[in-house]
Short mmCIF file of C-alpha atoms in Angstrom, two decimals:
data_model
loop_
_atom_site.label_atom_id
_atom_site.label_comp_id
_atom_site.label_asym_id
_atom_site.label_seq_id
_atom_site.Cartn_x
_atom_site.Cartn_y
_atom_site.Cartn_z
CA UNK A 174 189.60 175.22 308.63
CA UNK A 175 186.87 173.12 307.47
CA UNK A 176 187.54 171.66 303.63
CA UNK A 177 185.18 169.86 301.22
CA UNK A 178 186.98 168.39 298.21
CA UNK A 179 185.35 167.04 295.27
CA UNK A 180 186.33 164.91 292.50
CA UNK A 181 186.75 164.81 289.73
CA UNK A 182 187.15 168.28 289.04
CA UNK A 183 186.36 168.38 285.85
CA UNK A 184 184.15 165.38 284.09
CA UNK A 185 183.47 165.19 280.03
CA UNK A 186 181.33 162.20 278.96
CA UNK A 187 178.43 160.86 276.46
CA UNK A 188 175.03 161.01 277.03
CA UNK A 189 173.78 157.65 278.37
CA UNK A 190 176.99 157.20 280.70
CA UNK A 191 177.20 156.88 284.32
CA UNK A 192 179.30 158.89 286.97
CA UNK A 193 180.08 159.61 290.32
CA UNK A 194 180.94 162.73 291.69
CA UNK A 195 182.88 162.59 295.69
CA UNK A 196 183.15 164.83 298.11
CA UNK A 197 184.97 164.64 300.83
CA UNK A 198 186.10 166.05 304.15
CA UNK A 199 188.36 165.31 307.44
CA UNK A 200 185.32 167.30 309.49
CA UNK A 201 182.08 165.74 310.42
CA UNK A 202 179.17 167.63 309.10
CA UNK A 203 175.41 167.52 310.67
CA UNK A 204 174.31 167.34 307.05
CA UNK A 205 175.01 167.85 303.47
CA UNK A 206 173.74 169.47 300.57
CA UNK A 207 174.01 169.11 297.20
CA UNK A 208 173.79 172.11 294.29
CA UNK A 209 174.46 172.57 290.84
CA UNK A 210 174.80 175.52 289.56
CA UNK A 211 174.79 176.56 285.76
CA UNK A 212 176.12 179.33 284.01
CA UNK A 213 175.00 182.99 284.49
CA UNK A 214 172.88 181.83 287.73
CA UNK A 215 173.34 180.80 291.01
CA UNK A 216 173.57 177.47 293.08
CA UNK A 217 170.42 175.62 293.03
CA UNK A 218 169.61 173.06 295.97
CA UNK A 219 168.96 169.52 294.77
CA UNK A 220 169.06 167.16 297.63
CA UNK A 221 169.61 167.77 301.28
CA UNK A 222 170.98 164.87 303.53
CA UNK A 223 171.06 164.41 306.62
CA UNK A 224 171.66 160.90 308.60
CA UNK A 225 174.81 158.79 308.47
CA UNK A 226 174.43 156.24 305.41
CA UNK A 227 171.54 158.01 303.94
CA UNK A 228 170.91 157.42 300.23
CA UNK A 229 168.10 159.61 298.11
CA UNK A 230 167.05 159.64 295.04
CA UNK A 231 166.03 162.15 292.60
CA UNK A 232 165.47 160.71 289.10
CA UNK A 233 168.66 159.60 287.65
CA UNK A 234 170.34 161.10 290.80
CA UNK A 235 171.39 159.26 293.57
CA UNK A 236 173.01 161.07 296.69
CA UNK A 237 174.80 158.81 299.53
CA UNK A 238 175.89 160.48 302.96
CA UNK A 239 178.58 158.44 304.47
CA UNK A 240 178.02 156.59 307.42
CA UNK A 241 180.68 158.92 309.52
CA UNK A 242 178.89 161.97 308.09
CA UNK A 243 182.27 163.36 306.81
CA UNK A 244 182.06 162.19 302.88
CA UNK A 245 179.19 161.77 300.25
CA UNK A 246 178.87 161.27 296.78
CA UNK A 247 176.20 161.75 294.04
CA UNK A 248 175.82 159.27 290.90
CA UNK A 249 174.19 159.97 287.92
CA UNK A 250 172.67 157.15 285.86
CA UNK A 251 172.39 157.39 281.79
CA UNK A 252 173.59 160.97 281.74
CA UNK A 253 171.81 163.55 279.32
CA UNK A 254 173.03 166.95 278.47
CA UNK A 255 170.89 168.56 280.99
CA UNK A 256 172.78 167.34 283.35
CA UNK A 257 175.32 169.35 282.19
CA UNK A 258 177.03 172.37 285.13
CA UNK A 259 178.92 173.13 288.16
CA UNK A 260 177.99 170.46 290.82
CA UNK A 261 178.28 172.07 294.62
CA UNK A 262 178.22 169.99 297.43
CA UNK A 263 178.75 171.89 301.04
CA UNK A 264 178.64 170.87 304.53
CA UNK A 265 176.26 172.70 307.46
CA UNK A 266 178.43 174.52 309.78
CA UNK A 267 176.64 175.79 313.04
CA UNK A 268 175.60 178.76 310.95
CA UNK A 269 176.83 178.76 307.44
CA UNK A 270 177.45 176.51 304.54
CA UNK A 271 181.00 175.51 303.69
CA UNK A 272 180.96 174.92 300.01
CA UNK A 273 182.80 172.06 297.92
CA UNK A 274 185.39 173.09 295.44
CA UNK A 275 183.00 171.94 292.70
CA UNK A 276 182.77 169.19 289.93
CA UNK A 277 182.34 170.73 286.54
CA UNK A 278 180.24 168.19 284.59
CA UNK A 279 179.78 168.43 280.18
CA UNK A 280 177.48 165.68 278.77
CA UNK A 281 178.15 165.55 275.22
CA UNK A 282 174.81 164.38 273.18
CA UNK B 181 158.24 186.18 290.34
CA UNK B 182 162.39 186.30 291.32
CA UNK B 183 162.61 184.67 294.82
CA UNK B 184 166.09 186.20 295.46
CA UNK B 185 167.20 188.99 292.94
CA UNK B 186 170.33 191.05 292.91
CA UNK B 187 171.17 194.34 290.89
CA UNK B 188 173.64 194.88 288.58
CA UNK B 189 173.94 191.56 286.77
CA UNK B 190 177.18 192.97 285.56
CA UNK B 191 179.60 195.78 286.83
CA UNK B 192 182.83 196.67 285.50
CA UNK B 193 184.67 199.63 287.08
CA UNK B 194 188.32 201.36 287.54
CA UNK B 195 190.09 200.32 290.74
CA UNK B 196 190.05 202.74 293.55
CA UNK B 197 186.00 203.24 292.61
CA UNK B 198 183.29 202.42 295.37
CA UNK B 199 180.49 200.47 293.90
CA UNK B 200 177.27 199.17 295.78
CA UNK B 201 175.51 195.68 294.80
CA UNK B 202 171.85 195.41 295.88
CA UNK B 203 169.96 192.44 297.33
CA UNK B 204 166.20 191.93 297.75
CA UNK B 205 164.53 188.15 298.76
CA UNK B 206 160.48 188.22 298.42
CA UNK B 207 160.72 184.68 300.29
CA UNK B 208 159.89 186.05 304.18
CA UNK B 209 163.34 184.49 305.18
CA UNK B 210 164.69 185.80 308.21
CA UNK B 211 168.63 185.28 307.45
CA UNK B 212 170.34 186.78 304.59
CA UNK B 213 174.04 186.09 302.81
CA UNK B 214 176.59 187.39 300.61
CA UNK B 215 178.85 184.86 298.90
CA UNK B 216 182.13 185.19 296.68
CA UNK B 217 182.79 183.15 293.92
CA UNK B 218 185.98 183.03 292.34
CA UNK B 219 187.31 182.30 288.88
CA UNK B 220 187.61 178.48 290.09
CA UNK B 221 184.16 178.43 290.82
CA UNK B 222 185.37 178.06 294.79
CA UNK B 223 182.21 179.93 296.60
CA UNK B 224 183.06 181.27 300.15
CA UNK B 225 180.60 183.01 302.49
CA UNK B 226 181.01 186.36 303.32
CA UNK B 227 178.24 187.78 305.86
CA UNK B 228 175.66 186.50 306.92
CA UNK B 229 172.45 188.09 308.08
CA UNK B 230 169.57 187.33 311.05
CA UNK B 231 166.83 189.84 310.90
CA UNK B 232 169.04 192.71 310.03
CA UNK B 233 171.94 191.79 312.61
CA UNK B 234 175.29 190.80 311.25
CA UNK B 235 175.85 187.39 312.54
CA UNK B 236 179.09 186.31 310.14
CA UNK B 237 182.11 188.31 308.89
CA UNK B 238 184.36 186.07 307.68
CA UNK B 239 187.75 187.82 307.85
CA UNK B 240 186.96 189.79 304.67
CA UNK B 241 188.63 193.60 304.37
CA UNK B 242 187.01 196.36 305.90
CA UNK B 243 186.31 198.04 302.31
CA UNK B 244 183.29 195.62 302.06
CA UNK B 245 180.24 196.92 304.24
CA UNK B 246 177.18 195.15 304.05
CA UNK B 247 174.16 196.82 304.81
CA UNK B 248 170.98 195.40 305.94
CA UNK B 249 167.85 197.75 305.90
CA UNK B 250 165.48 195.48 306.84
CA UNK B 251 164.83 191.41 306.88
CA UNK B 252 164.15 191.37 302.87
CA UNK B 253 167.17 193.68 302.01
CA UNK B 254 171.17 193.51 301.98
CA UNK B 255 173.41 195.30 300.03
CA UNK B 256 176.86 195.60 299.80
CA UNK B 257 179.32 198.59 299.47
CA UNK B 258 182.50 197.74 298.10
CA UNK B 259 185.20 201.10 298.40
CA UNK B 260 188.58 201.27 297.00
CA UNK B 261 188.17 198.33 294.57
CA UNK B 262 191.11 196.39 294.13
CA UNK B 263 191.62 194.31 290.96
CA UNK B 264 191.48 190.83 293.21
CA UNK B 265 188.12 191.69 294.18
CA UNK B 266 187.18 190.25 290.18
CA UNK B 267 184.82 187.86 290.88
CA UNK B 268 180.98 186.97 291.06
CA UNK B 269 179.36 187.72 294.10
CA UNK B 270 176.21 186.04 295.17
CA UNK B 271 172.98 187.31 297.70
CA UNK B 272 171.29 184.03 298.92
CA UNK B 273 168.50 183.72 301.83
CA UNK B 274 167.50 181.07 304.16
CA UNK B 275 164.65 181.03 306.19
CA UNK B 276 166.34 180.87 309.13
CA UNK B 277 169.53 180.78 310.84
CA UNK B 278 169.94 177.01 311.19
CA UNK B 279 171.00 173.68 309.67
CA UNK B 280 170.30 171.99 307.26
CA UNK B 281 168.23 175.07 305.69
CA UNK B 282 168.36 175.59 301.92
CA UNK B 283 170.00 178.54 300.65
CA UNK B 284 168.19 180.35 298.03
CA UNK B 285 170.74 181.95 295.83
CA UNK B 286 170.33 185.29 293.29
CA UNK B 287 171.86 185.04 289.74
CA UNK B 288 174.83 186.55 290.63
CA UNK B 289 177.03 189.93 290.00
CA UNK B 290 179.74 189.64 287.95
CA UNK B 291 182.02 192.34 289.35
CA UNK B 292 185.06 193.03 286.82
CA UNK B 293 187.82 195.71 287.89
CA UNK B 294 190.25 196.94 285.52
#
C-alpha cells in the first residue's frame, strides 16, 4: 500500500516565521501535488510537480520534488495568518491521488 | 458560479437510515470522485468516475453505491448507516482520467450518525 507521511503534523508559529512542511514516501510517484485545505471546504490545488528535483514557487511558497520522485517538501517564508489550514500533499497513482496524512498549520498574528 | 457543488452541507441521521449525497461539477470534466475524510483529516478515495463508468472501488462496503447519471453528476447512496461511517465526504472532478490532473474538490458533507 502506497503511504505519504507528512511532518510535522501539527505546526503553531508567529507571523513572520519560516517553515517546512515534508512529505514523504517509500513509493516513487510520477508527480506530486500540493493542497491546503481550510475549514468547512475542500482541498484546494496549489502547486503541481512533476520532474525529479523540481523547485516552484508561488509567493512565499516554495515546493521541492525530490530528485528520486519519492519525497517533497513545501517552505513557507515570513508566514502570515492566511497561511493558516490543513496542508495536503498526495502522490499520482495510475488513476487516483493518494493523499498525505496532512500538516495542520496555525499562524498566530 | 460553484465549479464542483455537493448537497447536503450537513446530514445527521439514526444508524440503520439510508441517506443519499448529491454531486454536480459545471467544469465539462470527464472523470468524477468521491473521497472520505476522517476525523484526522486522512482523505482516502473512494470511486472514481470516467464518463459515467466506475473505474475505482476501493474496497469500501457494499452499502455505499455510487451512482453516476451522466458525466456532470455522481451521487452516492449510503444504506444501513453505521456510526463509523461519521465523517466528511468529498465529490471532486478532474478533467480527465490521468496524471498529474488537478482535482477540483466540493465543500464537503459532513455526515454525522448517532
Amino acid at each position: 500500500t502506497q503511504l505519504l507521511e507528512q511532518s510535522p503534523q501539527f505546526l503553531s508559529i508567529q507571523e513572520g516565521e519560516n517553515l517546512t512542511v515534508y512529505c514523504n514516501s517509500s513509493s516513487v510517484f510520477s508527480s506530486l501535488q500540493w493542497y491546503r485545505q481550510e475549514p468547512g471546504e475542500g482541498p484546494v490545488l496549489l502547486v503541481t510537480v512533476v520532474t525529479g528535483g523540481e523547485v516552484k514557487k508561488l509567493k512565499r511558497l516554495t515546493f521541492q520534488f525530490g530528485d528520486a520522485r519519492k519525497d517533497s517538501s513545501l517552505h513557507i517564508t515570513a508566514a502570515q495568518p492566511g497561511d493558516t489550514g490543513l496542508y495536503l500533499c498526495a502522490g499520482a497513482d495510475t488513476d487516483k491521488l493518494i493523499f498525505g496524512t496532512g500538516t495542520r498549520l496555525q499562524v498566530f498574528p | 458560479d460553484t465549479a464542483v457543488s455537493q448537497t447536503p452541507k450537513y446530514l445527521v441521521t439514526q444508524m440503520g437510515n439510508d441517506k443519499s449525497i448529491k454531486c454536480e461539477q459545471n467544469l465539462g470534466h470527464d472523470t468524477m470522485y468521491w473521497y472520505k475524510q476522517d476525523s484526522k483529516k486522512f482523505l482516502k478515495i473512494m470511486f472514481s468516475y470516467n464518463n459515467k463508468e466506475l473505474i475505482i472501488n476501493e474496497t469500501v462496503p457494499n452499502r455505499f453505491s455510487p451512482k453516476s447519471p451522466d458525466k456532470a453528476h455522481l451521487n452516492l447512496h449510503i444504506n444501513s448507516l453505521e456510526l463509523g461511517d461519521s465523517a466528511v465526504y468529498f465529490c471532486a472532478s478532474s478533467q480527465v482520467l490521468r496524471l498529474a490532473t488537478e482535482a477540483f474538490f466540493g465543500q464537503g458533507t459532513r455526515l454525522t450518525v448517532v
